[in-house]
Short mmCIF file of C-alpha atoms and ligand atoms in Angstrom, two decimals:
data_model
loop_
_atom_site.label_atom_id
_atom_site.label_comp_id
_atom_site.label_asym_id
_atom_site.label_seq_id
_atom_site.Cartn_x
_atom_site.Cartn_y
_atom_site.Cartn_z
CA UNK A 1 -0.20 -6.39 -27.49
CA UNK A 2 -1.66 -9.79 -26.51
CA UNK A 3 -4.66 -10.90 -28.66
CA UNK A 4 -6.92 -11.54 -25.89
CA UNK A 5 -6.39 -10.34 -22.33
CA UNK A 6 -4.89 -13.11 -20.10
CA UNK A 7 -6.33 -13.96 -16.59
CA UNK A 8 -4.14 -15.23 -13.68
CA UNK A 9 -5.75 -16.22 -10.53
CA UNK A 10 -3.65 -16.22 -7.30
CA UNK A 11 -5.01 -18.37 -4.60
CA UNK A 12 -3.78 -19.28 -1.19
CA UNK A 13 -3.74 -22.23 0.93
CA UNK A 14 -2.88 -23.50 4.47
CA UNK A 15 -2.39 -20.27 6.24
CA UNK A 16 -2.51 -16.50 5.53
CA UNK A 17 0.59 -14.24 5.41
CA UNK A 18 2.32 -16.53 2.94
CA UNK A 19 2.82 -13.21 0.38
CA UNK A 20 0.36 -13.80 -2.13
CA UNK A 21 0.63 -10.18 -2.89
CA UNK A 22 4.31 -10.38 -3.27
CA UNK A 23 3.86 -13.36 -5.39
CA UNK A 24 1.34 -11.82 -7.57
CA UNK A 25 3.36 -8.57 -7.91
CA UNK A 26 6.59 -10.37 -8.71
CA UNK A 27 5.21 -12.32 -11.53
CA UNK A 28 3.43 -9.47 -12.76
CA UNK A 29 6.77 -7.54 -12.78
CA UNK A 30 8.27 -10.30 -14.72
CA UNK A 31 5.62 -10.43 -17.53
CA UNK A 32 5.80 -6.61 -17.54
CA UNK A 33 9.62 -6.66 -18.15
CA UNK A 34 8.79 -9.01 -21.03
CA UNK A 35 6.89 -6.18 -22.58
CA UNK A 36 3.28 -6.62 -21.70
CA UNK A 37 0.99 -4.16 -19.95
CA UNK A 38 -0.02 -5.79 -16.57
CA UNK A 39 -2.04 -5.01 -13.71
CA UNK A 40 -2.99 -6.45 -10.40
CA UNK A 41 -6.35 -6.81 -8.59
CA UNK A 42 -7.07 -7.82 -5.00
CA UNK A 43 -10.55 -9.47 -4.23
CA UNK A 44 -10.90 -9.20 -0.35
CA UNK A 45 -13.57 -11.46 1.46
CA UNK A 46 -14.75 -9.27 4.19
CA UNK A 47 -17.96 -7.43 4.36
CA UNK A 48 -16.52 -3.77 4.69
CA UNK A 49 -17.42 -2.00 1.47
CA UNK A 50 -13.76 -0.98 1.63
CA UNK A 51 -11.00 -0.96 4.14
CA UNK A 52 -11.30 2.92 4.88
CA UNK A 53 -13.32 2.34 7.99
CA UNK A 54 -10.98 -0.36 9.43
CA UNK A 55 -8.78 0.31 12.18
CA UNK A 56 -4.98 -0.11 11.17
CA UNK A 57 -4.88 -2.86 13.91
CA UNK A 58 -7.41 -5.02 11.96
CA UNK A 59 -5.95 -4.78 8.36
CA UNK A 60 -2.65 -2.71 8.21
CA UNK A 61 -2.39 0.43 6.22
CA UNK A 62 -5.20 1.80 3.85
CA UNK A 63 -3.81 2.51 0.69
CA UNK A 64 -5.37 5.30 -1.52
CA UNK A 65 -5.41 5.46 -5.04
CA UNK A 66 -5.27 8.43 -7.57
CA UNK A 67 -9.13 7.94 -8.07
CA UNK A 68 -9.75 8.19 -4.25
CA UNK A 69 -10.34 4.69 -3.52
CA UNK A 70 -9.37 3.56 -0.12
CA UNK A 71 -7.91 -0.13 -0.67
CA UNK A 72 -5.97 -2.94 0.72
CA UNK A 73 -2.19 -2.43 1.25
CA UNK A 74 -1.49 -4.98 -1.23
CA UNK A 75 -2.29 -2.52 -3.84
CA UNK A 76 0.83 -0.44 -2.60
CA UNK A 77 2.95 -3.51 -3.26
CA UNK A 78 1.41 -3.88 -6.86
CA UNK A 79 2.35 -0.34 -7.52
CA UNK A 80 5.78 -0.19 -6.05
CA UNK A 81 6.65 -3.20 -8.13
CA UNK A 82 4.92 -2.33 -11.53
CA UNK A 83 5.43 1.48 -11.19
CA UNK A 84 1.75 2.14 -12.81
CA UNK A 85 -1.04 3.38 -10.75
CA UNK A 86 -4.05 1.24 -9.76
CA UNK A 87 -7.70 2.41 -8.97
CA UNK A 88 -10.78 1.47 -7.64
CA UNK A 89 -11.22 -1.25 -10.17
CA UNK A 90 -8.21 -3.17 -8.55
CA UNK A 91 -9.73 -3.83 -5.14
CA UNK A 92 -12.99 -5.30 -4.47
CA UNK A 93 -14.40 -6.55 -1.44
CA UNK A 94 -17.40 -9.10 -0.71
CA UNK A 95 -19.12 -5.81 0.81
CA UNK A 96 -18.74 -3.93 -2.39
CA UNK A 97 -20.20 -7.15 -4.45
CA UNK A 98 -23.02 -7.32 -2.27
CA UNK A 99 -23.96 -3.62 -2.06
CA UNK A 100 -24.08 -3.34 -5.79
CA UNK A 101 -26.13 -6.56 -6.32
CA UNK A 102 -28.56 -5.55 -3.52
CA UNK A 103 -28.84 -2.19 -5.33
CA UNK A 104 -29.72 -3.73 -8.63
CA UNK A 105 -32.18 -5.90 -6.78
CA UNK A 106 -33.82 -2.83 -5.30
CA UNK A 107 -33.88 -1.06 -8.66
CA UNK A 108 -35.62 -3.99 -10.07
CA UNK A 109 -33.10 -5.38 -12.35
CA UNK A 110 -33.76 -8.98 -11.28
CA UNK A 111 -37.34 -8.37 -11.16
CA UNK A 112 -39.39 -11.77 -10.62
CA UNK A 113 -35.94 -13.58 -10.04
CA UNK A 114 -34.86 -15.12 -6.82
CA UNK A 115 -31.56 -13.25 -6.06
CA UNK A 116 -28.84 -16.03 -5.07
CA UNK A 117 -25.17 -16.31 -4.47
CA UNK A 118 -24.74 -18.30 -7.68
CA UNK A 119 -25.55 -16.83 -10.15
CA UNK A 120 -25.93 -13.22 -9.12
CA UNK A 121 -22.85 -12.81 -6.62
CA UNK A 122 -20.68 -15.01 -8.57
CA UNK A 123 -21.86 -12.96 -11.99
CA UNK A 124 -20.88 -9.52 -10.18
CA UNK A 125 -17.71 -11.03 -9.08
CA UNK A 126 -16.68 -12.09 -12.56
CA UNK A 127 -17.98 -8.73 -13.99
CA UNK A 128 -15.51 -7.05 -11.54
CA UNK A 129 -12.62 -9.28 -12.74
CA UNK A 130 -13.37 -8.85 -16.47
CA UNK A 131 -13.85 -5.11 -16.02
CA UNK A 132 -10.05 -4.47 -16.17
CA UNK A 133 -9.63 -6.64 -19.01
CA UNK A 134 -12.28 -5.15 -21.01
CA UNK A 135 -10.63 -1.63 -20.47
CA UNK A 136 -8.38 -2.54 -23.50
CA UNK A 137 -5.27 -1.37 -21.47
CA UNK A 138 -3.88 -4.59 -20.32
CA UNK A 139 -2.58 -8.00 -21.80
CA UNK A 140 -2.71 -9.52 -18.56
CA UNK A 141 -4.89 -9.06 -15.28
CA UNK A 142 -3.42 -10.95 -12.23
CA UNK A 143 -6.21 -11.26 -9.63
CA UNK A 144 -5.08 -12.20 -6.16
CA UNK A 145 -7.99 -13.76 -3.94
CA UNK A 146 -7.73 -12.76 -0.36
CA UNK A 147 -7.98 -15.25 2.30
CA UNK A 148 -7.32 -18.91 2.43
CA UNK A 149 -8.88 -21.57 0.47
CA UNK A 150 -11.66 -23.48 2.76
CA UNK A 151 -12.48 -19.98 4.37
CA UNK A 152 -16.36 -19.76 4.28
CA UNK A 153 -16.17 -16.10 3.04
CA UNK A 154 -13.67 -16.85 0.17
CA UNK A 155 -16.08 -19.52 -1.35
CA UNK A 156 -17.90 -17.39 -3.98
CA UNK A 157 -14.72 -16.00 -5.08
CA UNK A 158 -13.33 -19.38 -5.77
CA UNK A 159 -16.37 -20.37 -7.50
CA UNK A 160 -16.23 -17.41 -9.67
CA UNK A 161 -12.70 -18.50 -10.68
CA UNK A 162 -13.83 -21.93 -11.27
CA UNK A 163 -16.56 -20.54 -13.68
CA UNK A 164 -13.93 -18.22 -15.27
CA UNK A 165 -11.59 -20.93 -16.05
CA UNK A 166 -14.15 -22.74 -17.71
CA UNK A 167 -15.32 -19.78 -19.65
CA UNK A 168 -11.97 -18.49 -20.72
CA UNK A 169 -10.14 -21.72 -21.24
CA UNK A 170 -6.67 -21.36 -22.25
CA UNK A 171 -6.83 -17.43 -21.47
CA UNK A 172 -6.91 -18.23 -17.58
CA UNK A 173 -4.60 -19.76 -15.22
CA UNK A 174 -4.72 -20.68 -11.43
CA UNK A 175 -1.58 -20.28 -9.36
CA UNK A 176 -2.00 -21.77 -5.75
CA UNK A 177 0.42 -20.63 -2.99
CA UNK A 178 0.85 -22.93 -0.07
CA UNK A 179 3.09 -23.56 2.79
CA UNK A 180 5.52 -26.46 3.00
CA UNK A 181 6.44 -26.62 6.83
CA UNK A 182 9.76 -28.01 7.94
CA UNK A 183 9.31 -30.31 11.12
CA UNK A 184 12.55 -29.92 13.26
CA UNK A 185 11.89 -32.75 15.34
CA UNK A 186 11.37 -35.24 12.31
CA UNK A 187 13.96 -33.30 10.34
CA UNK A 188 11.49 -33.40 7.55
CA UNK A 189 9.78 -31.17 5.00
CA UNK A 190 5.93 -31.87 5.03
CA UNK A 191 3.90 -31.74 1.86
CA UNK A 192 0.78 -33.12 3.48
CA UNK A 193 -0.75 -29.56 4.15
CA UNK A 194 -0.04 -28.62 0.55
CA UNK A 195 -1.97 -31.93 -0.91
CA UNK A 196 -5.09 -31.22 1.45
CA UNK A 197 -5.06 -27.62 0.48
CA UNK A 198 -5.05 -28.38 -3.23
CA UNK A 199 -7.77 -31.07 -2.34
CA UNK A 200 -9.74 -28.25 -0.78
CA UNK A 201 -9.48 -26.31 -4.31
CA UNK A 202 -10.54 -29.45 -6.27
CA UNK A 203 -13.68 -29.90 -4.20
CA UNK A 204 -14.95 -26.60 -5.49
CA UNK A 205 -13.79 -27.66 -9.02
CA UNK A 206 -10.48 -25.74 -9.52
CA UNK A 207 -7.32 -27.55 -10.62
CA UNK A 208 -4.37 -25.08 -9.91
CA UNK A 209 -1.91 -24.93 -13.01
CA UNK A 210 1.05 -24.07 -11.13
CA UNK A 211 1.93 -24.37 -7.39
CA UNK A 212 4.29 -22.21 -5.53
CA UNK A 213 5.63 -23.69 -2.30
CA UNK A 214 6.37 -21.02 0.39
CA UNK A 215 9.37 -22.65 2.60
CA UNK A 216 12.07 -21.70 4.89
CA UNK A 217 14.20 -24.62 3.78
CA UNK A 218 15.65 -25.46 0.06
CA UNK A 219 13.08 -27.82 -1.52
CA UNK A 220 14.98 -30.45 -3.52
CA UNK A 221 13.38 -31.77 -6.99
CA UNK A 222 12.21 -34.91 -5.19
CA UNK A 223 9.90 -32.87 -2.92
CA UNK A 224 8.60 -31.03 -5.95
CA UNK A 225 8.12 -34.17 -8.01
CA UNK A 226 5.99 -35.44 -5.13
CA UNK A 227 4.12 -32.29 -4.69
CA UNK A 228 3.42 -32.79 -8.64
CA UNK A 229 2.38 -36.30 -8.37
CA UNK A 230 -0.35 -35.70 -5.61
CA UNK A 231 -1.64 -32.51 -6.82
CA UNK A 232 -1.89 -33.17 -10.80
CA UNK A 233 0.35 -30.67 -11.89
CA UNK A 234 3.39 -31.12 -14.05
CA UNK A 235 6.89 -31.26 -12.37
CA UNK A 236 7.91 -27.98 -14.28
CA UNK A 237 5.15 -26.19 -12.65
CA UNK A 238 6.06 -26.34 -8.98
CA UNK A 239 8.11 -23.40 -7.68
CA UNK A 240 9.51 -22.56 -4.46
CA UNK A 241 9.40 -19.32 -2.53
CA UNK A 242 12.03 -19.11 -0.12
CA UNK A 243 12.88 -16.27 2.44
CA UNK A 244 14.82 -13.69 1.17
CA UNK A 245 16.53 -10.52 2.52
CA UNK A 246 14.22 -8.32 0.45
CA UNK A 247 10.89 -8.57 -1.15
CA UNK A 248 12.44 -6.91 -4.21
CA UNK A 249 14.42 -9.94 -4.69
CA UNK A 250 11.48 -12.03 -5.07
CA UNK A 251 10.98 -11.54 -8.72
CA UNK A 252 14.54 -12.42 -9.61
CA UNK A 253 14.07 -15.83 -7.65
CA UNK A 254 11.04 -16.56 -9.75
CA UNK A 255 12.82 -15.59 -12.76
CA UNK A 256 15.72 -17.98 -12.17
CA UNK A 257 13.17 -20.85 -11.64
CA UNK A 258 11.28 -20.14 -14.78
CA UNK A 259 7.82 -19.19 -13.07
CA UNK A 260 6.88 -16.45 -15.76
CA UNK A 261 7.99 -18.71 -18.78
CA UNK A 262 5.76 -21.48 -17.59
CA UNK A 263 2.82 -19.12 -16.87
CA UNK A 264 3.27 -17.25 -20.11
CA UNK A 265 3.75 -20.46 -22.00
CA UNK A 266 0.49 -22.05 -20.50
CA UNK A 267 -1.45 -18.81 -21.30
CA UNK A 268 0.02 -18.95 -24.99
CA UNK A 269 1.84 -15.36 -24.46
CA UNK A 270 4.71 -15.37 -26.91
CA UNK A 271 8.08 -14.75 -25.00
CA UNK A 272 10.02 -12.54 -27.58
CA UNK A 273 12.88 -11.27 -25.51
CA UNK A 274 14.61 -11.52 -22.07
CA UNK A 275 13.09 -9.32 -19.26
CA UNK A 276 14.23 -5.95 -19.00
CA UNK A 277 15.28 -5.64 -15.36
CA UNK A 278 18.10 -3.35 -15.81
CA UNK A 279 16.66 -0.64 -13.47
CA UNK A 280 15.46 -3.14 -11.00
CA UNK A 281 18.79 -4.80 -10.76
CA UNK A 282 20.47 -1.65 -10.30
CA UNK A 283 18.34 -0.73 -7.61
CA UNK A 284 18.61 -4.18 -5.78
CA UNK A 285 22.46 -3.75 -6.02
CA UNK A 286 22.39 -0.49 -4.09
CA UNK A 287 20.04 -1.95 -1.85
CA UNK A 288 22.42 -4.65 -0.88
CA UNK A 289 25.50 -2.50 -0.85
CA UNK A 290 24.46 0.56 1.45
CA UNK A 291 27.45 1.92 3.22
CA UNK A 292 26.37 3.92 6.35
CA UNK A 293 23.73 3.31 9.02
CA UNK A 294 21.64 6.52 9.75
CA UNK A 295 19.29 6.48 12.66
CA UNK A 296 15.83 8.05 12.10
CA UNK A 297 12.58 8.03 14.17
CA UNK A 298 8.98 7.57 13.00
CA UNK A 299 6.58 8.73 15.70
CA UNK A 300 3.15 7.33 15.40
CA UNK A 301 0.42 5.40 17.44
CA UNK A 302 0.34 2.17 15.59
CA UNK A 303 3.94 1.37 15.65
CA UNK A 304 3.57 -2.12 17.33
CA UNK A 305 2.05 -3.18 13.74
CA UNK A 306 4.62 -2.94 11.13
CA UNK A 307 2.12 -3.08 8.38
CA UNK A 308 0.25 0.00 9.88
CA UNK A 309 2.86 2.19 8.12
CA UNK A 310 3.71 0.04 5.36
CA UNK A 311 3.98 2.63 2.58
CA UNK A 312 5.90 5.08 4.66
CA UNK A 313 8.38 2.07 5.64
CA UNK A 314 8.94 1.39 2.01
CA UNK A 315 9.21 4.95 0.85
CA UNK A 316 11.84 5.56 3.38
CA UNK A 317 13.72 2.69 2.51
CA UNK A 318 13.75 3.51 -1.18
CA UNK A 319 15.10 7.03 -0.18
CA UNK A 320 17.77 5.39 1.98
CA UNK A 321 18.78 3.38 -1.07
CA UNK A 322 19.21 6.54 -3.14
CA UNK A 323 21.09 7.98 -0.70
CA UNK A 324 23.24 5.28 -0.09
CA UNK A 325 22.34 4.73 3.68
CA UNK A 326 20.89 1.85 5.57
CA UNK A 327 18.22 3.28 7.66
CA UNK A 328 17.81 2.15 11.45
CA UNK A 329 14.29 3.14 11.93
CA UNK A 330 12.99 3.49 15.31
CA UNK A 331 9.27 3.20 15.67
CA UNK A 332 8.51 5.44 18.41
CA UNK A 333 5.05 5.08 20.32
CA UNK A 334 3.60 8.73 20.56
CA UNK A 335 1.69 7.77 23.67
CA UNK A 336 5.09 7.07 25.50
CA UNK A 337 6.59 10.57 24.63
CA UNK A 338 6.52 13.27 27.15
CA UNK A 339 8.36 16.56 27.90
CA UNK A 340 10.95 14.42 30.31
CA UNK A 341 11.86 11.82 27.88
CA UNK A 342 11.68 13.41 24.61
CA UNK A 343 15.52 14.03 24.50
CA UNK A 344 16.09 10.51 25.45
CA UNK A 345 13.91 9.08 22.91
CA UNK A 346 14.68 11.29 20.05
CA UNK A 347 17.85 13.04 20.81
CA UNK A 348 20.19 10.73 18.90
CA UNK A 349 18.08 10.69 15.80
CA UNK A 350 19.27 12.32 12.62
CA UNK A 351 15.59 13.11 11.41
CA UNK A 352 12.20 12.44 12.73
CA UNK A 353 8.88 11.60 10.85
CA UNK A 354 5.65 12.00 12.41
CA UNK A 355 3.10 9.88 10.83
CA UNK A 356 -0.42 10.17 9.85
CA UNK A 357 -3.52 9.32 11.85
CA UNK A 358 -6.93 9.81 13.20
CA UNK A 359 -8.17 10.84 16.67
CA UNK A 360 -6.87 12.14 19.86
CA UNK A 361 -5.08 9.29 21.06
CA UNK A 362 -1.25 9.85 21.11
CA UNK A 363 -1.60 13.43 19.78
CA UNK A 364 0.54 15.16 22.67
CA UNK A 365 3.52 12.98 21.88
CA UNK A 366 3.36 13.76 18.56
CA UNK A 367 3.36 17.50 19.18
CA UNK A 368 6.16 17.29 21.79
CA UNK A 369 8.27 15.30 19.09
CA UNK A 370 7.55 17.92 16.59
CA UNK A 371 8.76 20.70 19.09
CA UNK A 372 11.55 18.96 19.76
CA UNK A 373 12.58 18.64 16.06
CA UNK A 374 11.90 22.24 15.53
CA UNK A 375 13.71 23.57 18.32
CA UNK A 376 16.76 21.27 17.73
CA UNK A 377 17.05 21.87 14.05
CA UNK A 378 16.53 17.86 13.30
CA UNK A 379 15.06 17.32 9.81
CA UNK A 380 11.42 17.04 10.24
CA UNK A 381 8.77 15.30 8.04
CA UNK A 382 5.20 15.60 9.00
CA UNK A 383 2.64 13.79 7.09
CA UNK A 384 -0.98 14.65 6.99
CA UNK A 385 -1.75 14.37 10.75
CA UNK A 386 1.96 15.07 11.32
CA UNK A 387 1.64 18.32 9.38
CA UNK A 388 -1.31 19.33 11.44
CA UNK A 389 0.64 18.74 14.56
CA UNK A 390 3.43 21.00 13.19
CA UNK A 391 0.88 23.81 12.63
CA UNK A 392 -0.69 23.33 16.05
CA UNK A 393 2.70 23.09 17.83
CA UNK A 394 3.84 26.41 15.88
CA UNK A 395 0.80 28.40 16.90
CA UNK A 396 0.74 27.26 20.49
CA UNK A 397 4.74 27.92 21.08
CA UNK A 398 5.75 30.62 18.60
CA UNK A 399 2.50 32.54 18.23
CA UNK A 400 1.57 31.74 21.83
CA UNK A 401 -1.94 30.90 21.13
CA UNK A 402 -1.99 28.28 24.08
CA UNK A 403 -5.31 26.68 23.09
CA UNK A 404 -4.65 26.21 19.61
CA UNK A 405 -5.71 22.92 18.32
CA UNK A 406 -7.38 20.93 15.90
CA UNK A 407 -11.30 20.75 16.01
CA UNK A 408 -10.93 17.04 15.64
CA UNK A 409 -9.69 16.81 19.04
CA UNK A 410 -11.61 19.05 21.01
CA UNK A 411 -13.84 22.27 20.68
CA UNK A 412 -11.35 25.19 20.76
CA UNK A 413 -11.56 29.11 20.43
CA UNK A 414 -8.37 28.59 17.90
CA UNK A 415 -8.97 25.77 15.48
CA UNK A 416 -5.77 26.42 13.53
CA UNK A 417 -6.67 22.94 11.88
CA UNK A 418 -10.46 22.80 11.19
CA UNK A 419 -13.06 20.75 9.57
CA UNK A 420 -13.19 21.35 5.71
CA UNK A 421 -16.27 23.22 4.67
CA UNK A 422 -17.65 20.42 2.56
CA UNK A 423 -17.19 17.89 5.25
CA UNK A 424 -19.57 19.82 7.77
CA UNK A 425 -22.78 18.30 6.69
CA UNK A 426 -21.33 14.84 6.17
CA UNK A 427 -22.63 12.16 8.80
CA UNK A 428 -21.48 8.99 7.01
CA UNK A 429 -17.89 7.79 7.90
CA UNK A 430 -17.18 5.40 4.59
CA UNK A 431 -15.54 7.16 1.66
CA UNK A 432 -16.31 10.78 2.60
CA UNK A 433 -13.16 12.32 3.41
CA UNK A 434 -10.99 14.23 0.92
CA UNK A 435 -9.70 11.34 -1.03
CA UNK A 436 -7.44 10.80 -3.92
CA UNK A 437 -5.12 12.80 -6.23
CA UNK A 438 -5.47 16.62 -6.19
CA UNK A 439 -2.88 19.14 -7.64
CA UNK A 440 -0.84 21.34 -5.54
CA UNK A 441 0.99 24.44 -6.60
CA UNK A 442 4.56 24.97 -5.27
CA UNK A 443 4.52 28.80 -4.72
CA UNK A 444 7.87 29.23 -3.22
CA UNK A 445 10.81 28.26 -5.61
CA UNK A 446 13.19 28.75 -2.70
CA UNK A 447 11.52 25.80 -0.58
CA UNK A 448 12.54 22.51 0.13
CA UNK A 449 9.62 21.04 -1.76
CA UNK A 450 10.42 22.81 -4.88
CA UNK A 451 14.07 21.82 -4.72
CA UNK A 452 12.86 18.18 -4.16
CA UNK A 453 10.19 17.90 -7.01
CA UNK A 454 11.90 20.35 -9.36
CA UNK A 455 8.54 21.40 -10.50
CA UNK A 456 5.86 23.95 -9.88
CA UNK A 457 2.66 21.87 -10.41
CA UNK A 458 2.48 18.36 -8.54
CA UNK A 459 -0.14 15.76 -7.65
CA UNK A 460 -0.41 13.99 -4.53
CA UNK A 461 -3.07 11.94 -2.88
CA UNK A 462 -5.14 12.78 0.06
CA UNK A 463 -7.00 11.30 2.94
CA UNK A 464 -8.35 13.58 5.62
CA UNK A 465 -11.21 15.65 6.78
CA UNK A 466 -9.61 18.55 8.47
CA UNK A 467 -7.42 21.24 7.02
CA UNK A 468 -5.12 24.21 7.67
CA UNK A 469 -7.33 27.28 8.83
CA UNK A 470 -6.48 30.02 6.53
CA UNK A 471 -7.67 32.45 8.86
CA UNK A 472 -4.34 31.93 10.74
CA UNK A 473 -1.83 31.99 7.78
CA UNK A 474 -0.84 35.57 7.74
CA UNK A 475 0.19 35.00 11.46
CA UNK A 476 1.91 31.91 11.01
CA UNK A 477 3.77 33.40 7.85
CA UNK A 478 5.06 36.35 9.78
CA UNK A 479 6.47 34.34 12.28
CA UNK A 480 8.40 31.87 10.00
CA UNK A 481 5.89 29.06 9.01
CA UNK A 482 5.31 29.46 5.20
CA UNK A 483 2.60 27.71 3.11
CA UNK A 484 4.96 26.96 0.23
CA UNK A 485 2.05 24.78 -1.62
CA UNK A 486 -1.42 25.23 -2.05
CA UNK A 487 -4.10 23.54 -3.91
CA UNK A 488 -4.56 25.96 -7.02
CA UNK A 489 -8.54 25.89 -7.08
CA UNK A 490 -9.45 25.65 -3.43
CA UNK A 491 -6.58 27.35 -1.76
CA UNK A 492 -6.15 24.91 0.84
CA UNK A 493 -2.62 24.65 2.35
CA UNK A 494 -0.97 21.64 1.27
CA UNK A 495 2.73 22.16 2.15
CA UNK A 496 4.10 24.25 5.12
CA UNK A 497 7.92 24.84 5.67
CA UNK A 498 9.81 26.51 8.36
CA UNK A 499 12.68 28.55 6.63
CA UNK A 500 15.25 28.91 9.16
CA UNK A 501 15.48 25.32 9.95
CA UNK A 502 17.75 22.59 8.06
CA UNK A 503 14.80 20.86 6.69
CA UNK A 504 11.23 21.30 8.16
CA UNK A 505 8.31 20.17 5.75
CA UNK A 506 4.82 19.32 6.63
CA UNK A 507 2.41 17.90 3.90
CA UNK A 508 -1.26 17.83 4.13
CA UNK A 509 -1.08 14.88 1.53
CA UNK A 510 0.47 11.30 1.55
CA UNK A 511 3.58 11.09 -0.63
CA UNK A 512 4.36 7.78 0.61
CA UNK A 513 1.90 6.28 -1.73
CA UNK A 514 3.59 7.36 -4.67
CA UNK A 515 7.10 5.91 -3.97
CA UNK A 516 8.23 3.00 -6.16
CA UNK A 517 11.22 0.93 -5.94
CA UNK A 518 12.42 1.94 -9.24
CA UNK A 519 11.24 5.52 -8.64
CA UNK A 520 11.59 6.70 -4.95
CA UNK A 521 9.57 9.62 -3.88
CA UNK A 522 11.41 13.11 -4.20
CA UNK A 523 10.36 14.33 -0.73
CA UNK A 524 11.52 11.15 0.99
CA UNK A 525 14.78 11.40 -0.73
CA UNK A 526 15.24 15.06 0.15
CA UNK A 527 14.29 14.30 3.83
CA UNK A 528 16.92 11.48 4.04
CA UNK A 529 19.50 13.61 2.45
CA UNK A 530 18.87 16.25 4.88
CA UNK A 531 19.33 13.57 7.57
CA UNK A 532 22.96 12.78 6.63
CA UNK A 533 24.02 16.27 5.54
N1 LIG B 1 -7.05 13.11 11.17
C1 LIG B 1 -6.55 14.08 10.13
C2 LIG B 1 -7.72 14.49 9.25
O1 LIG B 1 -8.80 13.79 9.23
C3 LIG B 1 -5.34 13.48 9.48
C4 LIG B 1 -5.82 12.30 8.50
C5 LIG B 1 -4.53 11.45 8.20
O2 LIG B 1 -3.56 11.81 9.00
N2 LIG B 1 -4.33 10.75 7.19
O3 LIG B 1 -7.75 15.53 8.64
#
């Protein structure tokens, strides 16, 4: 345990999408592998209080934590890398900061004072950063500042970093990630954008301690020395972040360059032993030596945007790795599926996953895909809305209830999926769903779920308003769709299975949020196992 909590700030320059989240997660992983407890926090400069109300096209997947926070997808990377859960405190937006300052103002906490960005907003940002340090659980808190230096929106966050660096002295460190482009016409690597980006940081008063240069070409020592010279950092504190075949190799690339050692030395964290990355290396070896290719389909309506299903994608790849197969995942747009083309679109797939989602768009295609999987004995995994589609499909085509539907989509006399009782009076959209971890009791030991988990009581994370309508349960079970898992307190159906099928599992929760690189999720592993058996 370190004497004081150390704070590492990760800022980004030149452009977005350079991989600040992966840099933060990789460095945190290395420090964790050297025996320290580490957590990572994301500060998002947008005005939404949380990303829960954002369309996935805007910001990719919404990641949900055990304590029910709807957060940025980078928190998924943090959990997958560190194998420790995050919480609401790990994701703070401008909206949340302002909301809390304005609430305090209304309460009279600042009575008599003019409330201003500096110091009130910056104080609140600093409080949110220090909060994780104060929990006494972490030696190191890595804080990733969303956006790019120079954005109007990120200014208060960078200002808070400036103040904290001043207040914390040697216990704080700033790592700036920038882009070093290669100009093919000139045949040259260009450092000027990085120099400008560091100048932008300096304008606000933040001198980065370490620079990480994102590059598509190898950087030689003289380029790094040039950047060091122009940006007032030591030559040994300039690192490169090249393109790699897997994000899970990024920590190893930084380890080889000594990024963790330089950061830890600057923070005064003793380096007592080599990092323990045995499990990590083992997984990476497997990942790079997969034998057969297996074709599977994911049916969803946001398939144009890979980030919309980030955690599902990662969880599937983790499961492929465990089963020693490389997955060839086709992302099938649910709006394009109809009765005529379903066999052509899905016929060759060894397994079909129907993805979560909201709203009526694309539902028909999801239901057709589900029927196709059920009738053709193709392993099927329905997640949240995917499970609800399986219930609707079964009610319509096996129980013969033609108008069976979810009350989310249209009023129906047969709402086999219905709004939860507690949700009926809620009118606000933000943070009002059934969110976060709930227990689930696996009632049937002869189920795919029990065989996968190997235990009766599990905990999984939720994010939905609608649920299986228990009025239809007896009829469904009589025809073969069994509720094998239920919430022990509320009796809500959490897992359904069809018995005389190779592998047909629908879950009301989101198992994808809990799959980690070193600990792939058992249901995903079982799903892929069924695909190859
Ligand atoms: N729209 C459905 C509900 O709210 C499913 C949500 C989801 O798939 N996350 O219940």
